Amino acid sequence: MGKGKLIVLTGPSGVGKGTLLRSLLANHPELYLSVSATTRSPRPGEINGRDYFFVSRSEFERMVANGELLEWAEFAGNYYGTPRAAVEAQIAAEKWVVLEIELNGARQVRKTFPEAKLIFVLPPSLAELEQRIRGRNQDSEAAITQRLLRAREEVAAADEFDLQVVNDNLERAVMEIEHQLFTPAAC
Ligand code: 5GP
């Protein structure tokens, strides 16, 4: 890897990673956010190529077989993966790249890029997380159950990460991440 950096943001579904990321990217336009491929259907308002590359299962399997994904995982019945080429090009250009991915993908990245910074976003509590997932009204009951089960597994693995941030206050959570990423001693 060149002088670019890989930053991985992981945390259970509904924890507010998207909001945290938007804040981080607004403060640091030099960060490049990787757009993942997924077999999940687009949610209202999501745009192909901006939020995800929405692909069929067979297209996703072709990408895996061709080695086009840096990491990939199945999550709540769908595949998700990071397209390799864009990330490698940004890192070669010494850019900082952010991946917003789930636990198994983060573990794969840690093996492939041991120097990556792994950040885990925790909810204030699992009860609060359930409220947030239900409150956004985006998922079926079956998907909510799957996401909550997965959330417990993910939270249990939080100490595998370089930094754990509790997302109870957006500004403070963003500052903690910025401190970890941009303080010279912490880099
Ligand atoms: P959602 O369906 O809510 O957009 O995403 C579900 C989960 O998949 C989230 O935890 C999200 O971080 C994760 N995810 C999104 N893109 C990727 C990816 O490229 N790889 C992996 N491993 N997980 C991803």
mmCIF file with all atom_site columns, C-alpha atoms in Angstrom, residues 1-184:
data_model
loop_
_atom_site.group_PDB
_atom_site.id
_atom_site.type_symbol
_atom_site.label_atom_id
_atom_site.label_alt_id
_atom_site.label_comp_id
_atom_site.label_asym_id
_atom_site.label_entity_id
_atom_site.label_seq_id
_atom_site.pdbx_PDB_ins_code
_atom_site.Cartn_x
_atom_site.Cartn_y
_atom_site.Cartn_z
_atom_site.occupancy
_atom_site.B_iso_or_equiv
_atom_site.pdbx_formal_charge
_atom_site.auth_seq_id
_atom_site.auth_comp_id
_atom_site.auth_asym_id
_atom_site.auth_atom_id
_atom_site.pdbx_PDB_model_num
ATOM 1   C CA . MET A 1 1   ? 0.000   0.000   0.000   1.00 0.00 ? 1   MET A CA 1
ATOM 2   C CA . GLY A 1 2   ? 1.256   3.520   -0.729  1.00 0.00 ? 2   GLY A CA 1
ATOM 3   C CA . LYS A 1 3   ? 1.102   6.383   1.747   1.00 0.00 ? 3   LYS A CA 1
ATOM 4   C CA . GLY A 1 4   ? -2.689  6.448   1.548   1.00 0.00 ? 4   GLY A CA 1
ATOM 5   C CA . LYS A 1 5   ? -4.645  5.118   4.455   1.00 0.00 ? 5   LYS A CA 1
ATOM 6   C CA . LEU A 1 6   ? -7.509  2.785   4.804   1.00 0.00 ? 6   LEU A CA 1
ATOM 7   C CA . ILE A 1 7   ? -10.106 3.606   7.445   1.00 0.00 ? 7   ILE A CA 1
ATOM 8   C CA . VAL A 1 8   ? -12.789 1.090   8.292   1.00 0.00 ? 8   VAL A CA 1
ATOM 9   C CA . LEU A 1 9   ? -15.984 2.125   10.039  1.00 0.00 ? 9   LEU A CA 1
ATOM 10  C CA . THR A 1 10  ? -18.030 -0.750  11.418  1.00 0.00 ? 10  THR A CA 1
ATOM 11  C CA . GLY A 1 11  ? -20.959 -0.967  13.785  1.00 0.00 ? 11  GLY A CA 1
ATOM 12  C CA . PRO A 1 12  ? -24.387 -2.530  13.958  1.00 0.00 ? 12  PRO A CA 1
ATOM 13  C CA . SER A 1 13  ? -27.122 -1.615  11.539  1.00 0.00 ? 13  SER A CA 1
ATOM 14  C CA . GLY A 1 14  ? -28.991 1.433   12.853  1.00 0.00 ? 14  GLY A CA 1
ATOM 15  C CA . VAL A 1 15  ? -26.126 2.745   14.984  1.00 0.00 ? 15  VAL A CA 1
ATOM 16  C CA . GLY A 1 16  ? -25.842 5.902   12.894  1.00 0.00 ? 16  GLY A CA 1
ATOM 17  C CA . LYS A 1 17  ? -22.665 5.170   10.898  1.00 0.00 ? 17  LYS A CA 1
ATOM 18  C CA . GLY A 1 18  ? -24.124 6.996   7.905   1.00 0.00 ? 18  GLY A CA 1
ATOM 19  C CA . THR A 1 19  ? -24.726 10.212  9.854   1.00 0.00 ? 19  THR A CA 1
ATOM 20  C CA . LEU A 1 20  ? -21.280 10.003  11.438  1.00 0.00 ? 20  LEU A CA 1
ATOM 21  C CA . LEU A 1 21  ? -19.713 9.502   8.042   1.00 0.00 ? 21  LEU A CA 1
ATOM 22  C CA . ARG A 1 22  ? -21.544 12.418  6.467   1.00 0.00 ? 22  ARG A CA 1
ATOM 23  C CA . SER A 1 23  ? -20.237 14.650  9.224   1.00 0.00 ? 23  SER A CA 1
ATOM 24  C CA . LEU A 1 24  ? -16.705 13.313  8.887   1.00 0.00 ? 24  LEU A CA 1
ATOM 25  C CA . LEU A 1 25  ? -16.728 13.730  5.096   1.00 0.00 ? 25  LEU A CA 1
ATOM 26  C CA . ALA A 1 26  ? -18.134 17.261  5.372   1.00 0.00 ? 26  ALA A CA 1
ATOM 27  C CA . ASN A 1 27  ? -15.278 18.202  7.741   1.00 0.00 ? 27  ASN A CA 1
ATOM 28  C CA . HIS A 1 28  ? -12.642 16.406  5.651   1.00 0.00 ? 28  HIS A CA 1
ATOM 29  C CA . PRO A 1 29  ? -13.388 16.573  1.918   1.00 0.00 ? 29  PRO A CA 1
ATOM 30  C CA . GLU A 1 30  ? -10.033 14.902  1.271   1.00 0.00 ? 30  GLU A CA 1
ATOM 31  C CA . LEU A 1 31  ? -11.470 11.591  2.485   1.00 0.00 ? 31  LEU A CA 1
ATOM 32  C CA . TYR A 1 32  ? -12.699 9.239   -0.235  1.00 0.00 ? 32  TYR A CA 1
ATOM 33  C CA . LEU A 1 33  ? -15.734 7.113   0.602   1.00 0.00 ? 33  LEU A CA 1
ATOM 34  C CA . SER A 1 34  ? -15.778 3.750   -1.130  1.00 0.00 ? 34  SER A CA 1
ATOM 35  C CA . VAL A 1 35  ? -19.133 2.845   -2.739  1.00 0.00 ? 35  VAL A CA 1
ATOM 36  C CA . SER A 1 36  ? -19.983 -0.803  -2.123  1.00 0.00 ? 36  SER A CA 1
ATOM 37  C CA . ALA A 1 37  ? -21.737 -3.302  -4.337  1.00 0.00 ? 37  ALA A CA 1
ATOM 38  C CA . THR A 1 38  ? -24.807 -4.999  -2.903  1.00 0.00 ? 38  THR A CA 1
ATOM 39  C CA . THR A 1 39  ? -27.560 -7.393  -3.919  1.00 0.00 ? 39  THR A CA 1
ATOM 40  C CA . ARG A 1 40  ? -29.991 -5.602  -1.568  1.00 0.00 ? 40  ARG A CA 1
ATOM 41  C CA . SER A 1 41  ? -32.793 -3.670  -3.280  1.00 0.00 ? 41  SER A CA 1
ATOM 42  C CA . PRO A 1 42  ? -32.466 0.114   -3.206  1.00 0.00 ? 42  PRO A CA 1
ATOM 43  C CA . ARG A 1 43  ? -34.357 1.876   -0.405  1.00 0.00 ? 43  ARG A CA 1
ATOM 44  C CA . PRO A 1 44  ? -36.430 4.920   -1.309  1.00 0.00 ? 44  PRO A CA 1
ATOM 45  C CA . GLY A 1 45  ? -34.059 7.766   -2.139  1.00 0.00 ? 45  GLY A CA 1
ATOM 46  C CA . GLU A 1 46  ? -30.994 5.589   -2.658  1.00 0.00 ? 46  GLU A CA 1
ATOM 47  C CA . ILE A 1 47  ? -29.182 6.132   -5.931  1.00 0.00 ? 47  ILE A CA 1
ATOM 48  C CA . ASN A 1 48  ? -27.210 3.542   -7.878  1.00 0.00 ? 48  ASN A CA 1
ATOM 49  C CA . GLY A 1 49  ? -23.522 4.499   -7.974  1.00 0.00 ? 49  GLY A CA 1
ATOM 50  C CA . ARG A 1 50  ? -23.855 6.977   -5.105  1.00 0.00 ? 50  ARG A CA 1
ATOM 51  C CA . ASP A 1 51  ? -25.204 4.930   -2.192  1.00 0.00 ? 51  ASP A CA 1
ATOM 52  C CA . TYR A 1 52  ? -24.361 1.505   -3.579  1.00 0.00 ? 52  TYR A CA 1
ATOM 53  C CA . PHE A 1 53  ? -23.848 -0.274  -6.854  1.00 0.00 ? 53  PHE A CA 1
ATOM 54  C CA . PHE A 1 54  ? -27.025 -2.344  -6.865  1.00 0.00 ? 54  PHE A CA 1
ATOM 55  C CA . VAL A 1 55  ? -26.258 -5.608  -8.635  1.00 0.00 ? 55  VAL A CA 1
ATOM 56  C CA . SER A 1 56  ? -27.926 -8.986  -9.128  1.00 0.00 ? 56  SER A CA 1
ATOM 57  C CA . ARG A 1 57  ? -26.734 -12.058 -7.225  1.00 0.00 ? 57  ARG A CA 1
ATOM 58  C CA . SER A 1 58  ? -25.197 -13.505 -10.378 1.00 0.00 ? 58  SER A CA 1
ATOM 59  C CA . GLU A 1 59  ? -23.325 -10.258 -11.096 1.00 0.00 ? 59  GLU A CA 1
ATOM 60  C CA . PHE A 1 60  ? -22.077 -10.193 -7.498  1.00 0.00 ? 60  PHE A CA 1
ATOM 61  C CA . GLU A 1 61  ? -20.928 -13.809 -7.746  1.00 0.00 ? 61  GLU A CA 1
ATOM 62  C CA . ARG A 1 62  ? -19.111 -12.958 -10.971 1.00 0.00 ? 62  ARG A CA 1
ATOM 63  C CA . MET A 1 63  ? -17.326 -10.073 -9.209  1.00 0.00 ? 63  MET A CA 1
ATOM 64  C CA . VAL A 1 64  ? -16.259 -12.431 -6.396  1.00 0.00 ? 64  VAL A CA 1
ATOM 65  C CA . ALA A 1 65  ? -15.037 -15.077 -8.857  1.00 0.00 ? 65  ALA A CA 1
ATOM 66  C CA . ASN A 1 66  ? -13.017 -12.436 -10.765 1.00 0.00 ? 66  ASN A CA 1
ATOM 67  C CA . GLY A 1 67  ? -11.357 -11.145 -7.593  1.00 0.00 ? 67  GLY A CA 1
ATOM 68  C CA . GLU A 1 68  ? -12.955 -7.716  -8.104  1.00 0.00 ? 68  GLU A CA 1
ATOM 69  C CA . LEU A 1 69  ? -13.864 -7.294  -4.429  1.00 0.00 ? 69  LEU A CA 1
ATOM 70  C CA . LEU A 1 70  ? -11.427 -6.337  -1.706  1.00 0.00 ? 70  LEU A CA 1
ATOM 71  C CA . GLU A 1 71  ? -13.701 -7.977  0.842   1.00 0.00 ? 71  GLU A CA 1
ATOM 72  C CA . TRP A 1 72  ? -17.283 -9.162  0.875   1.00 0.00 ? 72  TRP A CA 1
ATOM 73  C CA . ALA A 1 73  ? -19.824 -10.681 3.226   1.00 0.00 ? 73  ALA A CA 1
ATOM 74  C CA . GLU A 1 74  ? -23.401 -11.820 3.463   1.00 0.00 ? 74  GLU A CA 1
ATOM 75  C CA . PHE A 1 75  ? -25.543 -9.658  5.720   1.00 0.00 ? 75  PHE A CA 1
ATOM 76  C CA . ALA A 1 76  ? -29.232 -10.198 6.529   1.00 0.00 ? 76  ALA A CA 1
ATOM 77  C CA . GLY A 1 77  ? -29.761 -12.266 3.387   1.00 0.00 ? 77  GLY A CA 1
ATOM 78  C CA . ASN A 1 78  ? -27.855 -10.073 0.938   1.00 0.00 ? 78  ASN A CA 1
ATOM 79  C CA . TYR A 1 79  ? -24.291 -9.780  -0.326  1.00 0.00 ? 79  TYR A CA 1
ATOM 80  C CA . TYR A 1 80  ? -22.211 -6.665  0.218   1.00 0.00 ? 80  TYR A CA 1
ATOM 81  C CA . GLY A 1 81  ? -18.678 -6.033  -1.026  1.00 0.00 ? 81  GLY A CA 1
ATOM 82  C CA . THR A 1 82  ? -16.025 -3.380  -1.618  1.00 0.00 ? 82  THR A CA 1
ATOM 83  C CA . PRO A 1 83  ? -14.931 -2.912  -5.247  1.00 0.00 ? 83  PRO A CA 1
ATOM 84  C CA . ARG A 1 84  ? -11.172 -3.324  -5.211  1.00 0.00 ? 84  ARG A CA 1
ATOM 85  C CA . ALA A 1 85  ? -10.057 -1.172  -8.167  1.00 0.00 ? 85  ALA A CA 1
ATOM 86  C CA . ALA A 1 86  ? -11.309 2.210   -6.916  1.00 0.00 ? 86  ALA A CA 1
ATOM 87  C CA . VAL A 1 87  ? -9.883  1.700   -3.419  1.00 0.00 ? 87  VAL A CA 1
ATOM 88  C CA . GLU A 1 88  ? -6.479  0.610   -4.694  1.00 0.00 ? 88  GLU A CA 1
ATOM 89  C CA . ALA A 1 89  ? -6.316  3.543   -7.128  1.00 0.00 ? 89  ALA A CA 1
ATOM 90  C CA . GLN A 1 90  ? -7.090  6.047   -4.338  1.00 0.00 ? 90  GLN A CA 1
ATOM 91  C CA . ILE A 1 91  ? -4.530  4.522   -1.996  1.00 0.00 ? 91  ILE A CA 1
ATOM 92  C CA . ALA A 1 92  ? -1.904  4.475   -4.759  1.00 0.00 ? 92  ALA A CA 1
ATOM 93  C CA . ALA A 1 93  ? -2.653  8.207   -5.180  1.00 0.00 ? 93  ALA A CA 1
ATOM 94  C CA . GLU A 1 94  ? -1.958  8.570   -1.422  1.00 0.00 ? 94  GLU A CA 1
ATOM 95  C CA . LYS A 1 95  ? -5.583  9.371   -0.603  1.00 0.00 ? 95  LYS A CA 1
ATOM 96  C CA . TRP A 1 96  ? -7.363  8.283   2.557   1.00 0.00 ? 96  TRP A CA 1
ATOM 97  C CA . VAL A 1 97  ? -10.143 5.850   1.848   1.00 0.00 ? 97  VAL A CA 1
ATOM 98  C CA . VAL A 1 98  ? -13.085 5.121   4.147   1.00 0.00 ? 98  VAL A CA 1
ATOM 99  C CA . LEU A 1 99  ? -14.987 1.828   4.073   1.00 0.00 ? 99  LEU A CA 1
ATOM 100 C CA . GLU A 1 100 ? -18.314 1.569   5.880   1.00 0.00 ? 100 GLU A CA 1
ATOM 101 C CA . ILE A 1 101 ? -18.704 -2.187  6.235   1.00 0.00 ? 101 ILE A CA 1
ATOM 102 C CA . GLU A 1 102 ? -19.890 -4.906  8.621   1.00 0.00 ? 102 GLU A CA 1
ATOM 103 C CA . LEU A 1 103 ? -17.815 -7.069  10.969  1.00 0.00 ? 103 LEU A CA 1
ATOM 104 C CA . ASN A 1 104 ? -16.775 -9.942  8.712   1.00 0.00 ? 104 ASN A CA 1
ATOM 105 C CA . GLY A 1 105 ? -15.636 -7.543  6.016   1.00 0.00 ? 105 GLY A CA 1
ATOM 106 C CA . ALA A 1 106 ? -13.671 -5.536  8.593   1.00 0.00 ? 106 ALA A CA 1
ATOM 107 C CA . ARG A 1 107 ? -11.935 -8.736  9.717   1.00 0.00 ? 107 ARG A CA 1
ATOM 108 C CA . GLN A 1 108 ? -10.952 -9.500  6.114   1.00 0.00 ? 108 GLN A CA 1
ATOM 109 C CA . VAL A 1 109 ? -9.559  -5.978  5.680   1.00 0.00 ? 109 VAL A CA 1
ATOM 110 C CA . ARG A 1 110 ? -7.529  -6.313  8.881   1.00 0.00 ? 110 ARG A CA 1
ATOM 111 C CA . LYS A 1 111 ? -5.851  -9.406  7.403   1.00 0.00 ? 111 LYS A CA 1
ATOM 112 C CA . THR A 1 112 ? -5.208  -7.874  3.972   1.00 0.00 ? 112 THR A CA 1
ATOM 113 C CA . PHE A 1 113 ? -4.269  -4.384  5.211   1.00 0.00 ? 113 PHE A CA 1
ATOM 114 C CA . PRO A 1 114 ? -2.897  -4.747  8.751   1.00 0.00 ? 114 PRO A CA 1
ATOM 115 C CA . GLU A 1 115 ? -2.139  -1.016  8.800   1.00 0.00 ? 115 GLU A CA 1
ATOM 116 C CA . ALA A 1 116 ? -5.812  -0.065  8.274   1.00 0.00 ? 116 ALA A CA 1
ATOM 117 C CA . LYS A 1 117 ? -7.462  1.892   11.110  1.00 0.00 ? 117 LYS A CA 1
ATOM 118 C CA . LEU A 1 118 ? -10.470 -0.012  12.356  1.00 0.00 ? 118 LEU A CA 1
ATOM 119 C CA . ILE A 1 119 ? -13.176 1.961   14.143  1.00 0.00 ? 119 ILE A CA 1
ATOM 120 C CA . PHE A 1 120 ? -16.243 0.431   15.781  1.00 0.00 ? 120 PHE A CA 1
ATOM 121 C CA . VAL A 1 121 ? -19.346 2.518   16.443  1.00 0.00 ? 121 VAL A CA 1
ATOM 122 C CA . LEU A 1 122 ? -21.370 1.346   19.450  1.00 0.00 ? 122 LEU A CA 1
ATOM 123 C CA . PRO A 1 123 ? -24.973 2.220   20.265  1.00 0.00 ? 123 PRO A CA 1
ATOM 124 C CA . PRO A 1 124 ? -25.687 3.664   23.726  1.00 0.00 ? 124 PRO A CA 1
ATOM 125 C CA . SER A 1 125 ? -27.535 0.359   24.363  1.00 0.00 ? 125 SER A CA 1
ATOM 126 C CA . LEU A 1 126 ? -29.091 -2.506  22.402  1.00 0.00 ? 126 LEU A CA 1
ATOM 127 C CA . ALA A 1 127 ? -32.582 -1.329  23.400  1.00 0.00 ? 127 ALA A CA 1
ATOM 128 C CA . GLU A 1 128 ? -31.859 2.081   21.929  1.00 0.00 ? 128 GLU A CA 1
ATOM 129 C CA . LEU A 1 129 ? -30.539 0.417   18.765  1.00 0.00 ? 129 LEU A CA 1
ATOM 130 C CA . GLU A 1 130 ? -33.762 -1.552  18.342  1.00 0.00 ? 130 GLU A CA 1
ATOM 131 C CA . GLN A 1 131 ? -35.762 1.661   18.689  1.00 0.00 ? 131 GLN A CA 1
ATOM 132 C CA . ARG A 1 132 ? -33.637 3.345   16.014  1.00 0.00 ? 132 ARG A CA 1
ATOM 133 C CA . ILE A 1 133 ? -33.972 0.438   13.564  1.00 0.00 ? 133 ILE A CA 1
ATOM 134 C CA . ARG A 1 134 ? -37.740 0.277   14.071  1.00 0.00 ? 134 ARG A CA 1
ATOM 135 C CA . GLY A 1 135 ? -38.051 4.053   13.973  1.00 0.00 ? 135 GLY A CA 1
ATOM 136 C CA . ARG A 1 136 ? -36.548 4.394   10.501  1.00 0.00 ? 136 ARG A CA 1
ATOM 137 C CA . ASN A 1 137 ? -39.326 2.158   9.166   1.00 0.00 ? 137 ASN A CA 1
ATOM 138 C CA . GLN A 1 138 ? -37.185 0.767   6.353   1.00 0.00 ? 138 GLN A CA 1
ATOM 139 C CA . ASP A 1 139 ? -37.036 -2.939  7.013   1.00 0.00 ? 139 ASP A CA 1
ATOM 140 C CA . SER A 1 140 ? -39.462 -5.853  7.229   1.00 0.00 ? 140 SER A CA 1
ATOM 141 C CA . GLU A 1 141 ? -39.988 -7.536  10.614  1.00 0.00 ? 141 GLU A CA 1
ATOM 142 C CA . ALA A 1 142 ? -37.851 -10.487 9.430   1.00 0.00 ? 142 ALA A CA 1
ATOM 143 C CA . ALA A 1 143 ? -35.043 -8.152  8.375   1.00 0.00 ? 143 ALA A CA 1
ATOM 144 C CA . ILE A 1 144 ? -35.264 -6.290  11.707  1.00 0.00 ? 144 ILE A CA 1
ATOM 145 C CA . THR A 1 145 ? -34.951 -9.561  13.639  1.00 0.00 ? 145 THR A CA 1
ATOM 146 C CA . GLN A 1 146 ? -31.918 -10.569 11.554  1.00 0.00 ? 146 GLN A CA 1
ATOM 147 C CA . ARG A 1 147 ? -30.325 -7.145  11.982  1.00 0.00 ? 147 ARG A CA 1
ATOM 148 C CA . LEU A 1 148 ? -30.817 -7.240  15.776  1.00 0.00 ? 148 LEU A CA 1
ATOM 149 C CA . LEU A 1 149 ? -29.314 -10.723 16.062  1.00 0.00 ? 149 LEU A CA 1
ATOM 150 C CA . ARG A 1 150 ? -26.357 -9.606  14.007  1.00 0.00 ? 150 ARG A CA 1
ATOM 151 C CA . ALA A 1 151 ? -26.039 -6.432  16.111  1.00 0.00 ? 151 ALA A CA 1
ATOM 152 C CA . ARG A 1 152 ? -25.446 -8.528  19.250  1.00 0.00 ? 152 ARG A CA 1
ATOM 153 C CA . GLU A 1 153 ? -22.690 -10.505 17.510  1.00 0.00 ? 153 GLU A CA 1
ATOM 154 C CA . GLU A 1 154 ? -21.073 -7.356  16.178  1.00 0.00 ? 154 GLU A CA 1
ATOM 155 C CA . VAL A 1 155 ? -21.136 -5.479  19.490  1.00 0.00 ? 155 VAL A CA 1
ATOM 156 C CA . ALA A 1 156 ? -19.504 -8.508  21.159  1.00 0.00 ? 156 ALA A CA 1
ATOM 157 C CA . ALA A 1 157 ? -16.558 -8.108  18.749  1.00 0.00 ? 157 ALA A CA 1
ATOM 158 C CA . ALA A 1 158 ? -16.058 -4.371  19.319  1.00 0.00 ? 158 ALA A CA 1
ATOM 159 C CA . ASP A 1 159 ? -12.791 -4.851  21.220  1.00 0.00 ? 159 ASP A CA 1
ATOM 160 C CA . GLU A 1 160 ? -11.129 -6.296  18.090  1.00 0.00 ? 160 GLU A CA 1
ATOM 161 C CA . PHE A 1 161 ? -11.115 -2.714  16.753  1.00 0.00 ? 161 PHE A CA 1
ATOM 162 C CA . ASP A 1 162 ? -8.490  0.034   17.237  1.00 0.00 ? 162 ASP A CA 1
ATOM 163 C CA . LEU A 1 163 ? -11.104 2.471   18.490  1.00 0.00 ? 163 LEU A CA 1
ATOM 164 C CA . GLN A 1 164 ? -14.594 2.086   19.939  1.00 0.00 ? 164 GLN A CA 1
ATOM 165 C CA . VAL A 1 165 ? -16.855 5.116   19.791  1.00 0.00 ? 165 VAL A CA 1
ATOM 166 C CA . VAL A 1 166 ? -20.251 5.293   21.478  1.00 0.00 ? 166 VAL A CA 1
ATOM 167 C CA . ASN A 1 167 ? -22.641 7.188   19.222  1.00 0.00 ? 167 ASN A CA 1
ATOM 168 C CA . ASP A 1 168 ? -24.733 8.898   21.894  1.00 0.00 ? 168 ASP A CA 1
ATOM 169 C CA . ASN A 1 169 ? -23.679 12.372  20.847  1.00 0.00 ? 169 ASN A CA 1
ATOM 170 C CA . LEU A 1 170 ? -22.829 12.963  17.196  1.00 0.00 ? 170 LEU A CA 1
ATOM 171 C CA . GLU A 1 171 ? -20.397 15.846  17.685  1.00 0.00 ? 171 GLU A CA 1
ATOM 172 C CA . ARG A 1 172 ? -18.421 14.080  20.373  1.00 0.00 ? 172 ARG A CA 1
ATOM 173 C CA . ALA A 1 173 ? -18.320 10.822  18.392  1.00 0.00 ? 173 ALA A CA 1
ATOM 174 C CA . VAL A 1 174 ? -17.001 12.658  15.318  1.00 0.00 ? 174 VAL A CA 1
ATOM 175 C CA . MET A 1 175 ? -14.373 14.420  17.438  1.00 0.00 ? 175 MET A CA 1
ATOM 176 C CA . GLU A 1 176 ? -13.183 11.128  18.895  1.00 0.00 ? 176 GLU A CA 1
ATOM 177 C CA . ILE A 1 177 ? -12.784 9.679   15.414  1.00 0.00 ? 177 ILE A CA 1
ATOM 178 C CA . GLU A 1 178 ? -10.990 12.796  14.168  1.00 0.00 ? 178 GLU A CA 1
ATOM 179 C CA . HIS A 1 179 ? -8.646  12.639  17.142  1.00 0.00 ? 179 HIS A CA 1
ATOM 180 C CA . GLN A 1 180 ? -7.787  9.027   16.363  1.00 0.00 ? 180 GLN A CA 1
ATOM 181 C CA . LEU A 1 181 ? -7.268  9.694   12.654  1.00 0.00 ? 181 LEU A CA 1
ATOM 182 C CA . PHE A 1 182 ? -5.639  13.098  12.567  1.00 0.00 ? 182 PHE A CA 1
ATOM 183 C CA . THR A 1 183 ? -3.574  13.395  15.740  1.00 0.00 ? 183 THR A CA 1
ATOM 184 C CA . PRO A 1 184 ? 0.011   12.642  14.627  1.00 0.00 ? 184 PRO A CA 1
#
